Structures are given as C-alpha cells and as structure tokens.
Amino acid sequence: MKEQTDQPAGHSTSAWALQWVAFLLKNVFGWALIVASFIIGPAIPGPGGIPVFIVGFALITFPGKRKLTARVLRGRPVDARSASYRIAATATAFLVPAAVLAYIELQWKLWRYATNELAIATFACYLAVAGLTLWVFWNGRLLNWLIRKVPVIRRRVRPWMRDRGIDLLPPRRRRRFVNVARNSTTTDFMDETILQLDQRHVTRMQHWSVVARRWGKKVLGVVLTIGIFVWILKPIVLNWDKVKDRIWEMNWGRVAIASALFAAYLFTFRALVWRRLLKNFGHKLPIWPTVRIWSTSELARYLPGSVWQVVGRVYLIKPYGVRGSVCSTSQVMELALYLLANLIVALGALTFLGWKSFEGRERTMMIVAAGLVPLLSLALHPKVFYTLADKILVALKKPPIQKRMRWKSLIDLLLWNVLGLTVQGLAIYLVVAELLQLPIAKWWVVTGAFCLSWCAGFLAFWAPGGLGVREAVFIAAMSFAIPHAVRSGQLQDPEQRQLFLIFLSVLLRIWATVGELLLTGLAYLLDWSGAKRGRGEVAG
C-alpha cells in the first residue's frame, strides 16, 4: 500500500499557501490583541485588558499550526503565484505596518507633535515598509529560500537535542481514524509530532504544571495587588508632611458616625436582603445568626483566592439545614442584584454631570457599565437564572432548586438595594464633605463614583476584596467629578489634586472596613452562644 503523504488529497500547493498565510494572519492578530491588552487595559474597569489578552493568547495557541510547523521544518516551499495567496499577502503587507504605526502613535502620543512634514514622512515610511513587505511576499524567493534553510538547521541541532532527551520532528506514525458520520469508515492519516520528550521531562513538566495551576493565580493576584497599592500609596509616602496635616485636620468624630451609619446600612440593606433571599428559597433563619454568618463571610473576601467568601458561608450555614447548593445560589443572586444596583446608581448619579464631562478612560468605564446593565437584568430573570442554575447543579450531581422567586420579588429587592446605596452615599458624604467642600445637594457625585469603583473592585477577581482596584477607579472617577470651585481653588495643582484623591480613597477604604468590623463584632456579641456551638437558636 502506498504511504500517504502529509498533504491531504485534493489539496493543491496554492491551498497550502493560503493555509500558511491564514496561520500567519491569525498569529499576527493574536499578538496584536496581546499588545493592545496592555494599552487599553487601564481604561477598562474590573478585569481590565485580561479578556483581550485571553482572546489573543487563544488565537496564537489555536490548533492547526502543528502541521504547518512540520511543513516548514521539512522545508516544503510556498506557492507564491496563487491568487488567494497574493490577496492574503497584500492584506498582511498593509495591515501589519498600519497596526504598528497606530501602536507607536498611541504609546508615545505623537499627535501632539503632528506637522504636515511629519505626516508626509510617516506616510512615506509606511508605504515603503508595506511595499517592501509586499515584494517579499509576492516574490516568494526570499521566503522559500529561508524555508529551505530550516531543514539544514534542524539536522544540525537534532543530535544535540537528542542527547538531552528531546527529539525534534520524529518519524511520522500512521494512525487510523473511525469516521462515524460516514458509515464508520476508517481513514488512515499521518500523525505529526513536533517535539517528543523523554518520560523524565514529561514527569517534570506535569509536576510543575500542577504547581503553577495551584499557586500561579494566587501569586499573580498578590503581585498585581501589591503593584496597584504601591502606585496608590507612593504619592502619600512622598508627601507625608502634607498628608499628616490633612489627617490632623480631619473631623474623626464624623468619620466614626459615618462608620456606624455604614454598619447600619450593611445590616439593613445587605444582610437582611440575603435573609430575604434564603426565605424565598425555603429557609427562614433567625436575624442575628444570619447577620453573623453574612458579615463573617464578607470579611473572608480579603483573603487571597476568590472562594473563601462562598466556602465560608456554606460552612457556617450548614448547621441550620441549608444545603450548600442553595446557599451558593442565593449568594450568586445576592451579588448579582447588588452589582446591578451599584451600576444603576453609578450611571444615574454620574450621568447628571453630562457625557461631555467624561474623558477617554472615564467614558470607557461608563460605556462598559451601561452595557452590563441589560446583561445582568437578563441573567437575573427567573427563567434564565434558574435554568442556568439547574443545569449547573445537575452537572455537579446536586438536586435542583425547589422554591423559586418571582420577578416581582427580585424587583423589590433591587429597589431596596438602590435605596440602601443612597443611604450609603449619605454616610460617604459625612466622611468627605469637609474635605471636598461639597454641599449636601451634591452628595450624589461621590455616591456615583464610589458605586462605580465598587463594581470595578468586584469584577477584579485577582485582587482580594478589590484591594487597590477599587481605589484606582475611584480616583479616576472623582478626577472629573470634583466641583469646579474646589478644582479651581485649593486643588488647582494637578499633583495636589491626585494626592488629595488618593488620600480620600484610602480613607474611604478604612471607613468601610471599620463599618464591616463593627457589624461583625455586634453580630458575634448578640449571637455568641450560636458562634461557640457552630449554630444559633433555630427558629420555630
């Protein structure tokens, strides 16, 4: 039987050339997205440029390049005469230099120095680079000459790699594929392997892969959080004398009252909302055990890793007969409702300033926030939410949710959350009114900025409790929300304004943490026996 070649039947050399160019474009576009993720990332709240980076990484690692790599390693030439190849090559020759020029212009902000002479010179350089790239692709001689040199290099490095347990492009193996769609016919194909490693290398890679999956995300989250905090706290350290004067000028009595008001807000509008959700799921718990469980699990979000808040609440509520699946589902619904309420308040408050007040990065934040509102509203609809929840629970071999909330009850809880955020805004006003010289009629300005920053901190899954991310977005949002009188007065200097906002964001973080600790301490004081036994007094 004649051995099948690595080129599939019916595929011409021009088709292979088109496949090669498609592979090239895919990787170029993937790398462009990876580079762009670092540029546009700071302008996107929450996960930032991480989704863009993931899409780019998926493109450059997409299956299909193993066969193309094997052809290049074997020195198979490209047919540069086919029309499809030349069309793809032309697009590559003009798009890639344009993308590079756009990146350089954005990175170094060259439009500030734009002149007619510079524009003409830039356009001439672009045409020269595009023309040279196009000639290299269309000619094909240089490209094929480079491809023919690859097997020579491969034969020289192969003995050195084999001595170290790595076989570069080992002999192809014939495998049999059963095509069920075509009457279970069998088809032989040649399996391409680029690198074949000794077992000791495979074992070592598997070990380090497990270690990387276990610790990589935690280490990356800690590094990112520390980096953001260094960026936030560096101006405070460098200007400590001015910050110290502001600390002494603070009315700490008002801050204490505001922290107590925030604790009351958490009790009335957060913990009791979760208790109402549990009641709708068929579990009526006493008030103070519910508050103790809720507040303790909320503090767990400051720990590295994103699971402790969920796991802690499931563990603490188990003595009350609430299944873990019900508790987790109620948490998802609670957080989705609260996130939607924050987005509504942030958009409703900050858009009073007018869209013309928003600059590039801040406008991007508001557009992203506006886009999330209909998505969350759709996801929270009972038919959508419970359908997805049941599918996930069935996949996890857990019983589905029995009692279900109606849309009217969800709207009631959403409006209750929105009302609670206005109360939270008044507490924030007590903290910042003296510093901002903000009249009571303008309390919604800082309320909207704080709600927007909370959304960004919540979506920043790598940062425990949104540490650093929340402060960074608050600074960006408040940079255009400060009243004009304050901006043109004591905060006329941009550096002083930035320092002031950083101090304000750190102060609000301390204020919120103190309020959470006050509620947790009060809950343990009123349910101490339940905390000691692992359960409180069960209702009824």
XYZ file of C-alpha atoms in Angstrom:
540
model
C 0.000 0.000 0.000
C 1.346 3.392 -0.957
C 2.229 5.551 2.019
C 0.048 8.615 2.370
C 1.860 11.922 2.272
C 1.366 14.703 4.780
C -0.500 16.758 2.195
C -4.195 15.757 2.175
C -5.769 14.506 -1.025
C -7.326 17.178 -3.167
C -5.296 19.973 -1.615
C -3.133 21.913 -4.048
C 0.043 23.770 -3.271
C -1.891 27.043 -3.503
C -4.295 25.806 -0.824
C -1.333 25.047 1.392
C -0.012 28.568 0.704
C -3.367 30.095 1.670
C -3.399 27.993 4.842
C 0.102 29.220 5.642
C -0.926 32.885 5.235
C -4.082 32.346 7.321
C -1.892 30.871 10.028
C 0.383 33.921 9.813
C -2.514 36.391 9.998
C -4.054 34.531 12.937
C -0.843 34.765 14.925
C -0.203 38.400 13.969
C -3.735 39.345 15.045
C -3.316 37.348 18.267
C -0.084 39.134 19.160
C -1.708 42.480 18.285
C -4.500 41.754 20.789
C -1.971 40.753 23.450
C -0.068 44.025 22.978
C -3.323 46.023 22.872
C -4.468 44.477 26.171
C -1.669 46.324 27.978
C -2.611 49.615 26.275
C -6.392 49.637 26.732
C -6.383 47.597 29.958
C -6.175 50.618 32.329
C -9.230 52.138 30.629
C -11.441 49.106 31.331
C -12.712 48.631 34.904
C -12.771 45.256 36.606
C -10.816 42.663 34.659
C -9.212 45.378 32.508
C -7.357 44.063 29.480
C -7.349 40.447 30.682
C -10.227 39.304 28.377
C -8.462 40.921 25.387
C -5.239 39.165 26.394
C -7.028 35.801 26.689
C -8.552 36.140 23.190
C -5.138 36.972 21.727
C -3.497 34.095 23.577
C -6.198 31.710 22.323
C -5.527 32.816 18.750
C -1.775 32.222 18.847
C -2.254 28.832 20.521
C -5.189 27.750 18.337
C -4.907 24.190 16.935
C -3.745 23.739 13.349
C -0.279 25.169 13.411
C 1.412 21.844 14.217
C 1.032 20.636 10.633
C 2.208 23.959 9.227
C 5.222 23.965 11.540
C 6.105 20.441 10.383
C 5.970 21.532 6.731
C 8.291 24.466 7.439
C 10.701 22.228 9.388
C 10.792 19.855 6.394
C 11.473 22.755 4.009
C 8.322 22.491 1.871
C 8.133 25.647 -0.330
C 5.201 28.054 -0.623
C 3.476 28.654 -3.965
C 3.572 32.448 -4.247
C 1.785 32.510 -7.627
C -1.740 31.659 -6.475
C -4.296 34.490 -6.385
C -5.552 33.596 -2.902
C -2.034 33.732 -1.513
C -1.355 37.130 -3.100
C -4.613 38.625 -1.788
C -3.809 37.475 1.738
C -0.195 38.659 1.394
C -1.339 42.111 0.238
C -3.680 42.459 3.215
C -0.880 41.426 5.572
C 1.623 43.827 3.989
C -0.640 46.851 4.507
C -2.449 45.992 7.760
C 0.533 44.958 9.894
C 2.587 48.171 9.351
C -0.589 50.219 9.936
C -1.160 48.427 13.255
C 2.470 49.025 14.272
C 2.215 52.738 13.439
C -1.053 53.037 15.391
C 0.571 51.394 18.402
C 3.581 53.758 18.240
C 1.290 56.778 17.939
C -0.813 55.729 20.937
C 2.184 54.761 23.052
C 4.177 57.964 22.554
C 1.219 60.300 21.760
C 2.831 61.565 18.563
C -0.259 63.557 17.561
C 0.936 66.303 19.930
C 3.878 66.943 17.588
C 1.960 66.468 14.339
C 3.015 68.634 11.410
C 2.457 68.344 7.680
C 6.080 67.369 7.119
C 5.930 64.671 9.805
C 2.669 63.300 8.407
C 4.115 63.120 4.881
C 7.309 61.442 6.133
C 5.310 58.938 8.197
C 3.065 58.068 5.257
C 6.116 57.643 3.012
C 7.748 55.294 5.541
C 4.503 53.340 5.789
C 4.311 52.914 2.008
C 7.981 51.904 1.862
C 7.600 49.263 4.580
C 4.331 47.973 3.091
C 5.851 47.853 -0.387
C 8.950 46.004 0.805
C 6.813 43.502 2.734
C 4.555 43.052 -0.277
C 7.551 42.431 -2.576
C 8.967 39.825 -0.183
C 5.626 38.004 -0.072
C 4.807 38.259 -3.784
C 8.273 37.298 -4.951
C 8.372 34.253 -2.723
C 12.031 33.593 -3.466
C 13.373 35.043 -0.226
C 10.611 33.361 1.790
C 11.177 29.964 0.166
C 14.956 30.357 0.468
C 14.518 30.856 4.224
C 12.166 27.855 4.420
C 14.688 25.648 2.573
C 17.356 26.586 5.130
C 15.230 25.331 8.021
C 15.922 21.568 7.435
C 19.674 22.281 7.343
C 19.485 23.960 10.737
C 17.206 21.180 12.028
C 19.668 18.426 11.047
C 22.485 20.253 12.816
C 20.683 20.801 16.124
C 18.894 17.406 16.222
C 21.888 15.385 17.669
C 22.436 17.992 20.371
C 18.726 17.900 21.320
C 18.560 14.073 21.296
C 21.436 13.924 23.794
C 19.202 15.924 26.130
C 16.124 13.745 25.696
C 14.328 15.893 23.096
C 13.532 14.511 19.640
C 12.808 17.268 17.107
C 10.362 16.190 14.389
C 10.460 12.408 14.964
C 9.308 9.999 12.193
C 5.611 10.207 11.422
C 3.307 7.496 12.697
C 0.299 6.150 10.832
C -2.935 6.254 12.804
C -6.437 5.091 11.966
C -9.462 7.358 12.384
C -13.012 5.953 12.501
C -15.454 8.330 10.795
C -18.828 7.659 12.451
C -20.606 10.200 10.236
C -19.715 8.176 7.107
C -20.876 4.658 7.973
C -17.976 4.126 10.397
C -15.408 4.047 7.596
C -11.772 4.056 8.640
C -9.264 6.555 7.313
C -5.501 6.415 7.697
C -3.672 9.637 8.445
C -0.128 10.570 9.369
C 0.315 11.908 12.888
C 2.719 14.848 13.069
C 4.742 15.351 16.253
C 6.992 18.396 16.515
C 8.747 17.554 19.787
C 8.909 14.192 21.535
C 10.190 14.321 25.110
C 11.666 11.631 27.322
C 9.498 10.425 30.183
C 11.619 12.267 32.747
C 10.849 15.571 31.023
C 7.138 14.715 30.820
C 7.005 13.865 34.542
C 8.817 17.068 35.456
C 6.510 19.184 33.287
C 3.404 17.567 34.786
C 4.685 18.290 38.287
C 5.404 21.945 37.557
C 2.103 22.298 35.724
C 0.234 21.251 38.877
C 2.318 23.642 40.979
C 1.744 26.505 38.522
C -2.031 25.958 38.450
C -2.166 25.819 42.231
C -0.012 28.844 43.036
C 0.188 30.843 39.806
C -3.142 32.630 40.187
C -2.528 33.393 43.863
C 0.960 34.752 43.251
C -0.218 36.797 40.271
C -3.095 38.240 42.303
C -0.786 39.207 45.172
C 1.755 40.774 42.783
C -0.930 42.794 40.964
C -2.471 43.934 44.248
C 0.911 44.985 45.646
C 1.723 46.807 42.403
C -1.542 48.765 42.480
C -1.071 49.611 46.156
C 2.477 50.821 45.502
C 1.106 53.073 42.754
C -1.596 54.382 45.119
C 0.479 54.826 48.283
C 3.693 56.147 46.705
C 2.434 59.775 46.478
C 1.267 59.590 50.109
C 4.688 58.434 51.288
C 6.500 61.069 49.206
C 4.208 63.843 50.511
C 3.747 62.571 54.043
C 4.057 66.032 55.650
C 1.069 67.368 53.703
C -0.920 64.184 54.310
C -0.169 64.355 58.032
C -1.578 67.884 58.177
C -4.772 66.675 56.498
C -5.068 63.808 58.984
C -4.903 66.232 61.907
C -7.481 68.483 60.222
C -9.939 65.588 59.832
C -13.080 65.529 61.947
C -12.699 61.951 63.165
C -15.942 62.166 65.118
C -17.844 62.487 61.846
C -15.843 59.560 60.425
C -16.853 57.413 63.431
C -20.516 58.374 62.991
C -20.265 57.576 59.286
C -18.752 54.152 60.072
C -21.635 53.405 62.444
C -24.089 54.506 59.744
C -22.326 52.218 57.259
C -22.634 49.297 59.706
C -26.368 50.033 59.988
C -26.579 50.104 56.190
C -24.852 46.696 55.944
C -27.306 45.259 58.477
C -30.473 46.706 56.940
C -29.726 46.612 53.232
C -27.205 43.780 52.783
C -27.518 41.091 55.469
C -31.314 41.270 55.654
C -31.553 41.103 51.845
C -29.675 37.799 51.926
C -32.017 36.609 54.715
C -34.986 37.523 52.491
C -33.448 35.528 49.628
C -32.980 32.492 51.871
C -36.609 32.809 52.983
C -37.722 32.753 49.342
C -35.586 29.629 48.870
C -37.494 27.976 51.740
C -35.149 28.607 54.707
C -36.172 31.139 57.378
C -33.207 31.819 59.679
C -33.072 33.973 62.844
C -31.851 37.524 62.296
C -28.603 37.647 64.282
C -27.235 34.238 63.249
C -27.905 35.297 59.651
C -26.069 38.598 60.190
C -23.162 36.794 61.883
C -22.795 34.320 59.009
C -23.102 37.037 56.360
C -20.654 39.503 57.951
C -18.044 36.810 58.713
C -18.087 35.517 55.145
C -17.839 39.089 53.805
C -14.591 39.630 55.721
C -13.229 36.421 54.145
C -13.082 38.146 50.752
C -9.901 39.925 51.878
C -8.109 36.558 51.918
C -6.137 35.541 48.796
C -8.302 33.457 46.486
C -11.901 34.047 45.435
C -13.544 31.002 47.054
C -13.299 31.754 50.761
C -16.361 34.003 50.828
C -18.527 31.272 49.275
C -16.971 28.335 51.142
C -17.088 30.176 54.468
C -20.772 30.989 54.189
C -21.656 27.436 53.116
C -19.728 26.046 56.093
C -21.237 28.459 58.640
C -24.833 27.941 57.494
C -24.693 24.141 57.286
C -25.880 23.590 60.927
C -29.155 25.317 60.009
C -30.023 22.650 57.443
C -29.343 24.796 54.367
C -27.761 22.822 51.522
C -24.550 24.137 50.038
C -26.143 24.412 46.588
C -28.974 26.593 47.950
C -26.539 28.806 49.869
C -24.262 29.237 46.848
C -27.191 30.029 44.538
C -28.518 32.618 46.984
C -25.053 34.218 47.131
C -24.855 34.460 43.347
C -28.290 36.088 43.200
C -27.450 38.445 46.075
C -24.206 39.634 44.470
C -25.811 39.966 41.023
C -28.612 42.115 42.472
C -26.132 44.260 44.385
C -23.876 44.670 41.345
C -26.856 45.697 39.203
C -27.974 48.205 41.855
C -24.462 49.716 42.007
C -24.370 50.058 38.221
C -27.781 51.751 38.172
C -26.827 54.215 40.931
C -23.416 54.940 39.364
C -24.930 55.614 35.936
C -27.843 57.583 37.351
C -25.611 59.745 39.554
C -22.630 60.381 37.293
C -24.550 60.988 34.068
C -26.057 64.085 35.724
C -22.634 65.607 35.028
C -23.247 65.187 31.304
C -21.402 62.948 28.859
C -19.193 65.852 27.791
C -17.633 65.818 31.272
C -16.246 62.314 30.683
C -12.840 61.933 29.106
C -11.380 58.879 27.330
C -10.809 56.363 30.116
C -13.714 57.532 32.290
C -16.086 57.452 29.311
C -14.983 53.871 28.572
C -15.835 52.903 32.160
C -19.313 54.368 31.847
C -19.929 52.657 28.490
C -18.891 49.295 29.963
C -21.149 49.920 32.988
C -24.085 50.813 30.722
C -23.530 47.632 28.711
C -23.558 45.451 31.824
C -26.995 46.653 32.998
C -29.121 44.859 30.332
C -26.902 41.762 30.515
C -27.334 41.474 34.290
C -31.062 42.205 34.037
C -31.445 39.366 31.532
C -29.311 36.990 33.620
C -31.411 37.717 36.735
C -34.730 36.954 35.048
C -36.106 33.888 36.871
C -36.474 31.807 33.687
C -32.862 32.457 32.680
C -31.316 32.357 36.155
C -32.991 29.179 37.397
C -32.483 27.380 34.074
C -28.737 28.026 34.235
C -28.593 27.241 37.957
C -30.394 23.900 37.496
C -28.099 22.881 34.627
C -25.019 23.647 36.718
C -26.421 21.800 39.741
C -27.328 18.746 37.629
C -23.817 18.736 36.153
C -22.443 18.806 39.718
C -24.853 15.975 40.679
C -26.762 18.228 43.096
C -30.556 18.472 43.436
C -32.136 21.458 41.638
C -33.629 24.432 43.465
C -37.194 23.649 44.564
C -38.669 27.020 45.641
C -38.220 29.842 43.151
C -38.517 33.614 43.356
C -40.825 35.574 41.118
C -39.739 38.543 39.045
C -41.734 40.950 41.262
C -39.815 39.852 44.375
C -36.492 40.385 42.589
C -37.531 43.901 41.544
C -38.488 44.673 45.158
C -35.049 43.547 46.366
C -33.339 45.519 43.584
C -35.175 48.717 44.560
C -34.325 48.042 48.214
C -30.649 47.773 47.246
C -30.835 51.045 45.294
C -32.397 52.752 48.323
C -29.647 51.314 50.513
C -26.949 52.705 48.237
C -28.422 56.183 48.639
C -28.136 55.744 52.422
C -24.555 54.579 51.932
C -23.969 57.716 49.861
C -25.056 59.893 52.778
C -22.561 58.086 55.025
C -19.828 58.710 52.445
C -20.859 62.374 52.339
C -20.242 62.681 56.081
C -16.668 61.484 55.516
C -15.738 63.629 52.523
C -17.972 66.725 52.773
C -15.469 68.739 54.802
C -12.555 67.785 52.555
C -14.423 68.352 49.290
C -16.383 71.416 50.443
C -19.323 69.646 48.863
C -22.867 70.940 49.528
C -25.429 68.391 50.656
C -27.270 68.786 47.348
C -24.227 67.302 45.547
C -23.810 64.159 47.661
C -24.718 62.038 44.618
C -21.397 62.912 42.938
C -19.260 60.956 45.381
C -22.001 58.307 45.694
C -21.814 57.530 41.980
C -18.008 57.440 41.994
C -17.976 55.059 44.970
C -20.565 52.727 43.375
C -18.607 52.633 40.112
C -15.385 51.849 41.986
C -17.115 49.049 43.921
C -18.212 47.442 40.633
C -14.639 47.550 39.330
C -13.277 46.083 42.562
C -15.873 43.309 42.483
C -15.032 42.359 38.891
C -11.278 42.379 39.644
C -11.199 38.690 40.588
C -7.407 38.651 41.128
C -7.463 41.305 43.902
C -8.716 40.157 47.345
C -11.715 42.320 48.208
C -10.932 44.507 45.196
C -7.963 45.947 47.082
C -6.204 48.565 45.017
C -8.521 48.291 42.005
C -11.415 49.962 43.805
C -9.185 52.816 44.903
C -7.720 53.269 41.416
C -11.147 53.502 39.744
C -12.443 55.829 42.475
C -9.516 58.178 41.831
C -10.222 58.115 38.083
C -13.965 58.702 38.548
C -13.540 61.518 41.076
C -10.910 63.257 38.953
C -13.706 64.725 36.809
C -16.433 64.752 39.486
C -14.799 67.251 41.869
C -16.792 70.503 41.997
C -15.347 73.320 39.888
C -14.927 75.613 42.907
C -12.741 73.069 44.686
C -10.884 72.163 41.476
C -10.025 75.805 40.730
C -9.230 76.614 44.363
C -7.050 74.578 46.694
C -6.808 71.692 44.201
C -5.755 73.724 41.173
C -2.395 71.931 41.068
C -2.913 68.532 39.297
C -0.367 66.797 41.566
C -2.083 68.088 44.700
C -5.446 67.027 43.292
C -4.125 63.489 42.627
C -2.646 63.297 46.139
C -5.935 64.501 47.613
C -7.951 61.854 45.753
C -5.541 59.088 46.774
C -5.829 60.134 50.415
C -9.614 60.233 50.066
C -9.806 56.734 48.524
C -7.622 55.199 51.253
C -9.718 56.978 53.895
C -12.924 55.516 52.450
C -11.393 52.016 52.397
C -10.557 52.369 56.120
C -14.040 53.737 56.810
C -15.750 50.805 55.054
C -13.557 48.198 56.791
C -14.288 49.735 60.206
C -18.024 49.582 59.459
C -17.768 45.897 58.480
C -15.839 45.100 61.667
C -18.424 46.960 63.770
C -21.287 44.900 62.319
C -19.347 41.624 62.681
C -18.465 42.393 66.295
C -22.074 43.299 67.130
C -23.374 40.116 65.460
C -20.978 37.911 67.450
C -21.876 39.756 70.648
C -25.605 39.136 70.141
C -25.153 35.551 68.895
C -22.141 34.448 70.924
C -23.697 31.159 72.013
C -24.500 30.279 68.406
C -20.967 31.126 67.339
C -19.491 28.876 70.052
C -21.682 25.903 69.206
C -21.408 26.406 65.459
C -25.102 27.242 65.259
C -27.511 29.653 66.872
C -31.042 29.313 68.061
C -33.067 27.720 65.303
C -36.342 29.438 64.566
C -39.615 27.785 65.362
